[in-house]
């Protein structure tokens, strides 16, 4: 007999939206059956709700160990649970030490295992051409390694110089790991002092395009697998597609803040929307067109929080603030509101962009990312028509700062389930530290 049945919901699968009961045994989906057909020890009433696969957020900065006061595993995964995120993939920075070798991996694994509420994967770091370290990280089960083509913002995580890119990609190909690249060309960037406009001018679209084009050439020359993180515009996605047509194994993500806000919002809201690449003027609608038409691999939050003091610097200058947006808790809400309700985005595409495609690119599928027999029972139950306002009391991030607070959404998360265990329900996080498990690449 199953441990759990989720009954009466409209279930979003790879084949479409179906009316079915989901049966779970020991955290695994064992059946999708007609309503009421089988018995279970426990039941969840999902009548009137949409059941989506839990969000797989492929780009999160938890900052623990070393900078736990910026966020930490408990705070980050509480926000994940509240946002319908059931698996996060944590980046190698801004933790100290950064996850660039097996010892640093072990330190992060220990911190996450103790405090995480949802499941977690780990990225390694690529800061030099160290084949031994890359092989060790691959054996640890990282989903890939992250590198920067411009300064990262923290001294302990140096970027790759132009002449290092191709040799580094050869090493990652030999280690069998995906490379996530921050694509802004250092030679095109300039110093910025002052307001939001100065920040935008200092990081022009040309810097992003130059770096993406260079990454595409290097990926094709080396046979490495490359993923472009936080693409800020349709031009960047077009450059990625051009590189792929030329033979490169290259993909891209965008982020909810590029879809939810415009450059004018950055000036109005302030440093809570400071990020790199910046949110650009008149880029949002074209980027949405790409999203709705499936022209990118997935959407990831690039959740990058810090202390309130770093986001609200004493000199009052926008350019002095830390660059990162606290957005993981709002990703699904943005896609449901602006994608499904405002642009007619089909629910299977929501599941694909937020769960299935990231799980596949990171090597976590078929356990993660899809409602299917044999997969983990990672589910989010949504009242698709319910309108709500994101209040400060709902926000889970440690700093208490998010550009989404006060925003009105349509489509409210009613329950988040990780491996059959409810971690969020009725507006409250119910998961406990340690509920989250490490998940490694399938081929590790």
Short mmCIF file of C-alpha atoms in Angstrom, two decimals:
data_model
loop_
_atom_site.label_atom_id
_atom_site.label_comp_id
_atom_site.label_asym_id
_atom_site.label_seq_id
_atom_site.Cartn_x
_atom_site.Cartn_y
_atom_site.Cartn_z
CA UNK A 1 0.00 0.00 0.00
CA UNK A 2 1.37 3.50 -0.82
CA UNK A 3 2.44 5.79 2.03
CA UNK A 4 0.71 8.76 0.44
CA UNK A 5 -1.82 9.67 -2.21
CA UNK A 6 -2.23 13.20 -3.58
CA UNK A 7 -5.81 13.11 -4.79
CA UNK A 8 -7.94 15.12 -7.17
CA UNK A 9 -5.41 17.55 -8.64
CA UNK A 10 -4.71 18.47 -12.24
CA UNK A 11 -1.27 16.96 -12.69
CA UNK A 12 1.26 18.51 -15.08
CA UNK A 13 3.24 15.76 -16.80
CA UNK A 14 5.50 15.57 -19.84
CA UNK A 15 2.49 14.40 -21.84
CA UNK A 16 0.18 17.20 -20.76
CA UNK A 17 -2.17 18.09 -17.92
CA UNK A 18 -4.13 15.10 -16.63
CA UNK A 19 -6.59 14.47 -13.82
CA UNK A 20 -4.98 11.82 -11.67
CA UNK A 21 -4.06 10.67 -8.19
CA UNK A 22 -0.35 10.47 -7.42
CA UNK A 23 0.74 7.52 -5.28
CA UNK A 24 3.97 7.65 -3.29
CA UNK A 25 5.94 4.96 -1.49
CA UNK A 26 9.10 5.81 0.46
CA UNK A 27 9.47 9.12 -1.37
CA UNK A 28 9.08 7.71 -4.88
CA UNK A 29 6.12 8.04 -7.23
CA UNK A 30 4.73 4.54 -7.79
CA UNK A 31 1.61 5.30 -9.84
CA UNK A 32 -0.48 7.94 -11.56
CA UNK A 33 -3.96 6.49 -11.43
CA UNK A 34 -7.60 7.47 -12.02
CA UNK A 35 -9.12 9.32 -9.09
CA UNK A 36 -9.98 7.20 -6.08
CA UNK A 37 -8.77 3.96 -7.61
CA UNK A 38 -6.27 2.97 -4.91
CA UNK A 39 -5.95 3.28 -1.15
CA UNK A 40 -3.05 4.86 0.76
CA UNK A 41 -2.01 5.27 4.39
CA UNK A 42 -2.20 9.06 4.14
CA UNK A 43 -3.91 11.42 1.71
CA UNK A 44 -3.63 15.03 0.56
CA UNK A 45 -6.66 16.66 -1.00
CA UNK A 46 -5.55 18.50 -4.15
CA UNK A 47 -8.99 19.15 -5.62
CA UNK A 48 -9.07 22.51 -7.40
CA UNK A 49 -5.26 22.68 -7.48
CA UNK A 50 -2.58 22.31 -10.13
CA UNK A 51 0.19 19.81 -9.30
CA UNK A 52 3.54 20.76 -10.83
CA UNK A 53 6.92 19.09 -10.46
CA UNK A 54 8.90 20.85 -7.77
CA UNK A 55 11.13 23.63 -9.12
CA UNK A 56 14.77 22.67 -9.70
CA UNK A 57 16.66 25.93 -9.20
CA UNK A 58 19.98 25.45 -10.97
CA UNK A 59 21.59 28.70 -9.80
CA UNK A 60 21.60 29.65 -6.11
CA UNK A 61 24.19 31.27 -3.82
CA UNK A 62 23.72 30.01 -0.26
CA UNK A 63 27.01 31.49 1.07
CA UNK A 64 27.62 28.87 3.78
CA UNK A 65 30.18 28.06 5.09
CA UNK A 66 32.10 31.27 5.55
CA UNK A 67 29.44 33.91 4.91
CA UNK A 68 26.49 32.36 6.69
CA UNK A 69 25.37 35.79 7.89
CA UNK A 70 24.59 36.60 4.23
CA UNK A 71 22.03 33.76 4.01
CA UNK A 72 22.98 30.19 4.98
CA UNK A 73 21.43 26.82 4.24
CA UNK A 74 18.52 27.09 6.65
CA UNK A 75 17.37 30.53 5.49
CA UNK A 76 17.89 29.71 1.81
CA UNK A 77 16.00 26.44 1.89
CA UNK A 78 13.15 27.88 3.93
CA UNK A 79 12.73 30.36 1.07
CA UNK A 80 12.98 27.53 -1.41
CA UNK A 81 10.22 25.56 0.30
CA UNK A 82 7.97 28.63 0.42
CA UNK A 83 8.59 29.20 -3.29
CA UNK A 84 7.85 25.69 -4.51
CA UNK A 85 11.53 24.88 -5.02
CA UNK A 86 12.35 21.27 -4.09
CA UNK A 87 15.97 21.06 -5.29
CA UNK A 88 18.61 23.79 -5.38
CA UNK A 89 22.04 23.71 -7.01
CA UNK A 90 24.40 25.87 -4.96
CA UNK A 91 27.19 27.82 -6.64
CA UNK A 92 30.81 27.54 -5.41
CA UNK A 93 30.99 31.18 -4.34
CA UNK A 94 30.43 33.15 -2.12
CA UNK A 95 31.14 30.53 0.51
CA UNK A 96 34.54 30.41 2.21
CA UNK A 97 36.34 28.33 1.17
CA UNK A 98 34.88 28.37 -2.33
CA UNK A 99 34.07 24.88 -3.60
CA UNK A 100 37.15 24.45 -5.79
CA UNK A 101 38.47 21.12 -4.45
CA UNK A 102 37.32 18.00 -2.61
CA UNK A 103 38.06 19.36 0.87
CA UNK A 104 35.94 22.46 0.24
CA UNK A 105 33.21 20.23 -1.21
CA UNK A 106 33.19 18.19 2.00
CA UNK A 107 32.89 21.34 4.14
CA UNK A 108 29.90 22.56 2.14
CA UNK A 109 28.29 19.13 2.07
CA UNK A 110 28.50 18.92 5.85
CA UNK A 111 26.95 22.37 6.34
CA UNK A 112 24.15 21.66 3.88
CA UNK A 113 23.35 18.21 5.25
CA UNK A 114 22.89 19.64 8.72
CA UNK A 115 20.59 22.53 7.81
CA UNK A 116 18.90 22.10 4.41
CA UNK A 117 15.13 21.64 4.28
CA UNK A 118 14.92 20.82 0.56
CA UNK A 119 17.24 18.66 -1.54
CA UNK A 120 20.48 20.13 -2.80
CA UNK A 121 23.14 19.67 -5.46
CA UNK A 122 26.51 21.42 -5.53
CA UNK A 123 28.48 23.20 -8.22
CA UNK A 124 32.26 23.18 -8.11
CA UNK A 125 34.48 26.09 -9.05
CA UNK A 126 36.78 26.57 -12.03
CA UNK A 127 39.40 29.19 -11.16
CA UNK A 128 42.51 27.62 -12.70
CA UNK A 129 43.59 24.80 -14.98
CA UNK A 130 43.86 22.14 -12.29
CA UNK A 131 42.96 18.78 -13.83
CA UNK A 132 43.34 16.88 -10.56
CA UNK A 133 40.95 19.18 -8.68
CA UNK A 134 38.40 18.93 -11.50
CA UNK A 135 38.54 15.14 -11.49
CA UNK A 136 38.14 15.12 -7.71
CA UNK A 137 35.10 17.41 -7.92
CA UNK A 138 33.59 15.23 -10.62
CA UNK A 139 34.02 12.18 -8.40
CA UNK A 140 32.30 14.06 -5.56
CA UNK A 141 29.23 14.37 -7.78
CA UNK A 142 29.12 18.09 -8.56
CA UNK A 143 26.63 19.02 -11.27
CA UNK A 144 29.30 21.09 -12.99
CA UNK A 145 31.82 23.84 -12.37
CA UNK A 146 31.37 27.62 -12.46
CA UNK A 147 33.81 30.09 -13.99
CA UNK A 148 33.86 33.85 -14.58
CA UNK A 149 35.14 35.70 -17.63
CA UNK A 150 35.38 38.90 -15.57
CA UNK A 151 36.10 39.55 -11.85
CA UNK A 152 33.67 37.63 -9.66
CA UNK A 153 33.32 40.26 -6.93
CA UNK A 154 35.13 38.20 -4.28
CA UNK A 155 38.91 37.94 -4.13
CA UNK A 156 39.00 34.24 -3.26
CA UNK A 157 37.33 33.28 -6.56
CA UNK A 158 39.48 34.64 -9.42
CA UNK A 159 38.22 34.74 -12.98
CA UNK A 160 39.72 33.00 -16.00
CA UNK A 161 41.97 35.16 -18.14
CA UNK A 162 41.30 35.16 -21.87
CA UNK A 163 44.21 32.81 -22.63
CA UNK A 164 43.04 30.33 -19.97
CA UNK A 165 39.56 29.67 -21.33
CA UNK A 166 40.29 27.01 -23.94
CA UNK A 167 42.80 25.02 -21.80
CA UNK A 168 40.34 25.15 -18.90
CA UNK A 169 37.54 23.84 -21.10
CA UNK A 170 39.78 20.99 -22.28
CA UNK A 171 40.30 20.04 -18.64
CA UNK A 172 36.55 20.12 -17.92
CA UNK A 173 35.85 18.02 -21.01
CA UNK A 174 38.35 15.44 -19.81
CA UNK A 175 36.76 15.47 -16.35
CA UNK A 176 33.30 15.10 -17.87
CA UNK A 177 31.74 18.13 -16.20
CA UNK A 178 29.46 20.93 -17.42
CA UNK A 179 30.84 24.48 -17.23
CA UNK A 180 28.59 27.35 -16.13
CA UNK A 181 30.04 30.60 -17.45
CA UNK A 182 29.45 34.15 -16.24
CA UNK A 183 29.75 35.83 -19.62
CA UNK A 184 30.84 39.45 -19.43
CA UNK A 185 34.08 40.39 -21.19
CA UNK A 186 36.39 42.15 -18.76
CA UNK A 187 37.93 44.31 -21.48
CA UNK A 188 34.56 45.87 -22.32
CA UNK A 189 33.48 46.63 -18.73
CA UNK A 190 34.30 49.93 -17.02
CA UNK A 191 34.35 51.34 -13.51
CA UNK A 192 31.05 52.65 -12.20
CA UNK A 193 30.44 55.32 -9.57
CA UNK A 194 27.05 56.73 -8.71
CA UNK A 195 23.50 55.75 -9.55
CA UNK A 196 21.73 52.87 -11.29
CA UNK A 197 22.24 54.46 -14.70
CA UNK A 198 26.00 54.54 -14.15
CA UNK A 199 25.93 50.84 -13.28
CA UNK A 200 23.98 49.99 -16.43
CA UNK A 201 26.34 52.04 -18.61
CA UNK A 202 29.41 50.36 -17.12
CA UNK A 203 28.23 46.87 -18.10
CA UNK A 204 26.93 47.22 -21.67
CA UNK A 205 25.30 44.48 -23.70
CA UNK A 206 28.45 44.36 -25.84
CA UNK A 207 30.37 42.91 -22.88
CA UNK A 208 27.91 40.04 -22.59
CA UNK A 209 27.75 39.36 -26.33
CA UNK A 210 31.53 39.39 -26.75
CA UNK A 211 31.94 36.88 -23.93
CA UNK A 212 29.17 34.59 -25.19
CA UNK A 213 30.62 34.55 -28.69
CA UNK A 214 34.07 33.73 -27.29
CA UNK A 215 32.59 30.98 -25.12
CA UNK A 216 30.82 29.49 -28.13
CA UNK A 217 34.02 29.39 -30.18
CA UNK A 218 35.93 27.81 -27.28
CA UNK A 219 33.21 25.23 -26.62
CA UNK A 220 33.20 24.20 -30.26
CA UNK A 221 37.00 24.02 -30.43
CA UNK A 222 37.35 21.92 -27.27
CA UNK A 223 34.21 19.79 -27.27
CA UNK A 224 33.38 21.01 -23.76
CA UNK A 225 29.82 21.43 -22.46
CA UNK A 226 29.07 25.07 -21.63
CA UNK A 227 26.08 26.73 -20.01
CA UNK A 228 25.65 30.53 -20.11
CA UNK A 229 24.18 31.77 -16.86
CA UNK A 230 21.82 34.74 -16.36
CA UNK A 231 21.33 35.82 -19.98
CA UNK A 232 19.91 39.34 -19.78
CA UNK A 233 18.47 39.81 -23.27
CA UNK A 234 17.18 38.19 -26.43
CA UNK A 235 20.41 39.17 -28.23
CA UNK A 236 22.40 37.00 -25.82
CA UNK A 237 20.08 34.05 -26.40
CA UNK A 238 20.42 34.53 -30.16
CA UNK A 239 24.21 34.41 -29.81
CA UNK A 240 23.92 31.15 -27.86
CA UNK A 241 21.68 29.63 -30.54
CA UNK A 242 24.13 30.72 -33.25
CA UNK A 243 26.99 29.00 -31.42
CA UNK A 244 24.89 25.86 -31.05
CA UNK A 245 24.07 25.84 -34.78
CA UNK A 246 27.82 26.08 -35.42
CA UNK A 247 28.38 22.90 -33.43
CA UNK A 248 28.97 23.98 -29.83
CA UNK A 249 27.41 22.16 -26.89
CA UNK A 250 26.10 25.37 -25.32
CA UNK A 251 22.89 26.27 -23.51
CA UNK A 252 21.55 29.26 -21.58
CA UNK A 253 19.28 30.32 -18.75
CA UNK A 254 17.59 33.58 -17.89
CA UNK A 255 16.40 34.76 -14.48
CA UNK A 256 13.09 35.98 -13.08
CA UNK A 257 14.41 39.48 -12.38
CA UNK A 258 15.09 40.02 -16.09
CA UNK A 259 11.49 38.97 -16.77
CA UNK A 260 9.80 40.84 -13.93
CA UNK A 261 11.59 44.20 -14.05
CA UNK A 262 12.88 46.86 -16.43
CA UNK A 263 15.75 49.32 -16.07
CA UNK A 264 13.29 51.97 -14.88
CA UNK A 265 12.35 49.68 -11.96
CA UNK A 266 16.01 49.47 -10.97
CA UNK A 267 16.17 53.23 -10.59
CA UNK A 268 12.92 53.28 -8.61
CA UNK A 269 13.54 50.28 -6.32
CA UNK A 270 17.27 50.74 -5.83
CA UNK A 271 20.09 48.34 -4.88
CA UNK A 272 17.74 45.40 -4.26
CA UNK A 273 17.76 45.10 -8.07
CA UNK A 274 21.49 45.58 -8.59
CA UNK A 275 22.91 42.56 -10.43
CA UNK A 276 25.40 41.63 -13.13
CA UNK A 277 24.68 41.57 -15.98
CA UNK A 278 22.32 44.45 -15.19
CA UNK A 279 18.62 44.61 -15.90
CA UNK A 280 18.52 46.37 -19.26
CA UNK A 281 16.21 48.96 -20.75
CA UNK A 282 13.51 47.67 -23.10
CA UNK A 283 14.72 44.04 -22.91
CA UNK A 284 11.88 42.41 -21.00
CA UNK A 285 9.21 41.87 -23.66
CA UNK A 286 11.58 40.35 -26.21
CA UNK A 287 13.04 38.10 -23.54
CA UNK A 288 9.54 36.93 -22.60
CA UNK A 289 8.92 36.15 -26.27
CA UNK A 290 11.92 33.82 -26.19
CA UNK A 291 10.74 32.20 -22.96
CA UNK A 292 7.20 31.54 -24.17
CA UNK A 293 8.52 30.15 -27.45
CA UNK A 294 11.00 27.80 -25.78
CA UNK A 295 14.15 29.50 -27.02
CA UNK A 296 16.23 28.90 -23.91
CA UNK A 297 16.90 25.88 -21.77
CA UNK A 298 15.55 27.02 -18.42
CA UNK A 299 14.88 29.76 -15.90
CA UNK A 300 16.96 29.94 -12.71
CA UNK A 301 16.85 32.48 -9.91
CA UNK A 302 20.53 33.41 -9.43
CA UNK A 303 19.46 33.98 -5.82
CA UNK A 304 22.40 35.96 -4.45
CA UNK A 305 21.60 37.58 -1.10
CA UNK A 306 23.88 39.43 1.29
CA UNK A 307 23.60 41.34 4.55
CA UNK A 308 21.36 44.38 4.71
CA UNK A 309 24.42 46.56 5.28
CA UNK A 310 25.98 45.45 1.99
CA UNK A 311 22.75 46.10 0.08
CA UNK A 312 22.24 49.47 1.79
CA UNK A 313 25.79 50.91 1.88
CA UNK A 314 26.60 53.80 4.16
CA UNK A 315 27.63 56.09 1.28
CA UNK A 316 24.17 55.73 -0.29
CA UNK A 317 25.64 54.99 -3.71
CA UNK A 318 23.93 52.39 -5.87
CA UNK A 319 27.26 51.27 -7.30
CA UNK A 320 28.66 50.56 -3.81
CA UNK A 321 25.98 47.98 -3.05
CA UNK A 322 26.46 44.24 -3.42
CA UNK A 323 25.29 42.97 -6.81
CA UNK A 324 22.75 40.21 -6.39
CA UNK A 325 18.98 39.71 -6.27
CA UNK A 326 17.11 37.71 -3.61
CA UNK A 327 14.57 36.01 -5.84
CA UNK A 328 14.36 32.25 -5.37
CA UNK A 329 11.13 32.44 -3.38
CA UNK A 330 9.43 34.38 -6.21
CA UNK A 331 10.55 32.54 -9.36
CA UNK A 332 7.48 30.33 -9.76
CA UNK A 333 5.15 33.21 -8.86
CA UNK A 334 6.68 35.38 -11.61
CA UNK A 335 6.30 32.66 -14.23
CA UNK A 336 2.72 31.85 -13.25
CA UNK A 337 1.64 35.50 -13.14
CA UNK A 338 3.49 37.00 -16.08
CA UNK A 339 3.85 33.84 -18.15
CA UNK A 340 0.70 31.77 -17.67
CA UNK A 341 -1.86 34.48 -16.87
CA UNK A 342 -0.53 37.40 -18.89
CA UNK A 343 1.00 35.60 -21.89
CA UNK A 344 -0.87 32.30 -22.15
CA UNK A 345 2.14 30.14 -21.35
CA UNK A 346 1.07 26.47 -21.19
CA UNK A 347 1.60 24.66 -17.90
CA UNK A 348 3.73 21.86 -19.43
CA UNK A 349 6.18 24.55 -20.60
CA UNK A 350 6.30 25.94 -17.04
CA UNK A 351 7.22 22.48 -15.78
CA UNK A 352 9.79 22.07 -18.53
CA UNK A 353 11.52 25.42 -17.96
CA UNK A 354 11.53 25.32 -14.16
CA UNK A 355 12.04 21.62 -13.47
CA UNK A 356 12.61 19.13 -16.29
CA UNK A 357 15.18 20.97 -18.42
CA UNK A 358 17.40 22.08 -15.53
CA UNK A 359 17.26 18.58 -14.04
CA UNK A 360 18.34 17.09 -17.36
CA UNK A 361 21.14 19.60 -18.01
CA UNK A 362 22.53 19.09 -14.50
CA UNK A 363 22.28 15.30 -14.67
CA UNK A 364 19.60 15.02 -11.95
CA UNK A 365 16.86 13.57 -14.17
CA UNK A 366 15.03 11.14 -14.04
CA UNK A 367 15.00 11.32 -10.23
CA UNK A 368 14.25 15.04 -10.30
CA UNK A 369 12.33 17.40 -12.53
CA UNK A 370 9.31 15.47 -13.72
CA UNK A 371 6.15 13.87 -12.33
CA UNK A 372 6.74 10.30 -13.48
CA UNK A 373 6.61 6.79 -12.06
CA UNK A 374 10.00 6.03 -10.53
CA UNK A 375 10.87 9.69 -9.91
CA UNK A 376 11.12 11.44 -6.56
CA UNK A 377 7.79 12.73 -5.25
CA UNK A 378 8.89 16.39 -5.50
CA UNK A 379 5.69 18.33 -6.01
CA UNK A 380 4.21 21.79 -5.68
CA UNK A 381 0.45 22.28 -5.32
CA UNK A 382 -0.78 25.61 -6.72
CA UNK A 383 -4.07 27.45 -6.60
CA UNK A 384 -3.68 28.87 -10.09
CA UNK A 385 -6.38 31.55 -9.83
CA UNK A 386 -5.67 32.83 -6.33
CA UNK A 387 -4.41 36.41 -6.16
CA UNK A 388 -2.07 37.44 -3.37
CA UNK A 389 0.42 40.10 -2.33
CA UNK A 390 3.96 39.26 -1.28
CA UNK A 391 4.19 40.84 2.17
CA UNK A 392 7.34 41.36 4.26
CA UNK A 393 6.09 38.73 6.70
CA UNK A 394 6.16 36.10 3.93
CA UNK A 395 9.77 36.74 2.98
CA UNK A 396 12.20 34.08 4.18
CA UNK A 397 15.58 35.52 3.16
CA UNK A 398 17.87 36.43 6.09
CA UNK A 399 18.39 40.08 5.12
CA UNK A 400 14.66 40.83 4.89
CA UNK A 401 15.26 42.47 1.49
CA UNK A 402 13.70 41.49 -1.82
CA UNK A 403 12.54 43.57 -4.81
CA UNK A 404 9.42 41.39 -5.01
CA UNK A 405 7.99 42.43 -1.63
CA UNK A 406 4.75 44.35 -2.19
CA UNK A 407 4.21 42.83 -5.62
CA UNK A 408 0.84 41.35 -6.59
CA UNK A 409 0.81 37.80 -8.00
CA UNK A 410 -1.77 35.36 -9.39
CA UNK A 411 -1.17 31.70 -8.62
CA UNK A 412 -0.41 30.86 -5.01
CA UNK A 413 1.66 27.96 -3.71
CA UNK A 414 -0.43 25.95 -1.26
CA UNK A 415 1.95 23.07 -0.54
CA UNK A 416 5.52 22.00 -1.33
CA UNK A 417 6.46 18.33 -1.08
CA UNK A 418 10.00 16.89 -1.17
CA UNK A 419 10.25 13.12 -1.63
CA UNK A 420 6.72 12.75 -0.28
CA UNK A 421 7.37 14.93 2.78
CA UNK A 422 5.49 18.23 3.12
CA UNK A 423 7.97 21.06 3.77
CA UNK A 424 5.57 23.99 3.24
CA UNK A 425 1.78 24.21 3.67
CA UNK A 426 -0.86 26.82 4.42
CA UNK A 427 1.61 29.70 4.42
CA UNK A 428 4.11 28.08 6.80
CA UNK A 429 7.41 26.28 6.37
CA UNK A 430 7.00 22.86 8.00
CA UNK A 431 10.27 21.21 6.97
CA UNK A 432 13.05 20.72 9.48
CA UNK A 433 16.82 21.19 9.15
CA UNK A 434 18.31 18.01 7.76
CA UNK A 435 15.22 17.04 5.75
CA UNK A 436 17.10 17.94 2.57
CA UNK A 437 19.27 15.30 0.92
CA UNK A 438 22.28 15.66 -1.36
CA UNK A 439 21.64 14.67 -4.95
CA UNK A 440 24.55 14.11 -7.32
CA UNK A 441 24.84 13.83 -11.07
CA UNK A 442 23.40 10.59 -12.38
CA UNK A 443 26.61 9.82 -14.27
CA UNK A 444 28.93 10.70 -11.37
#
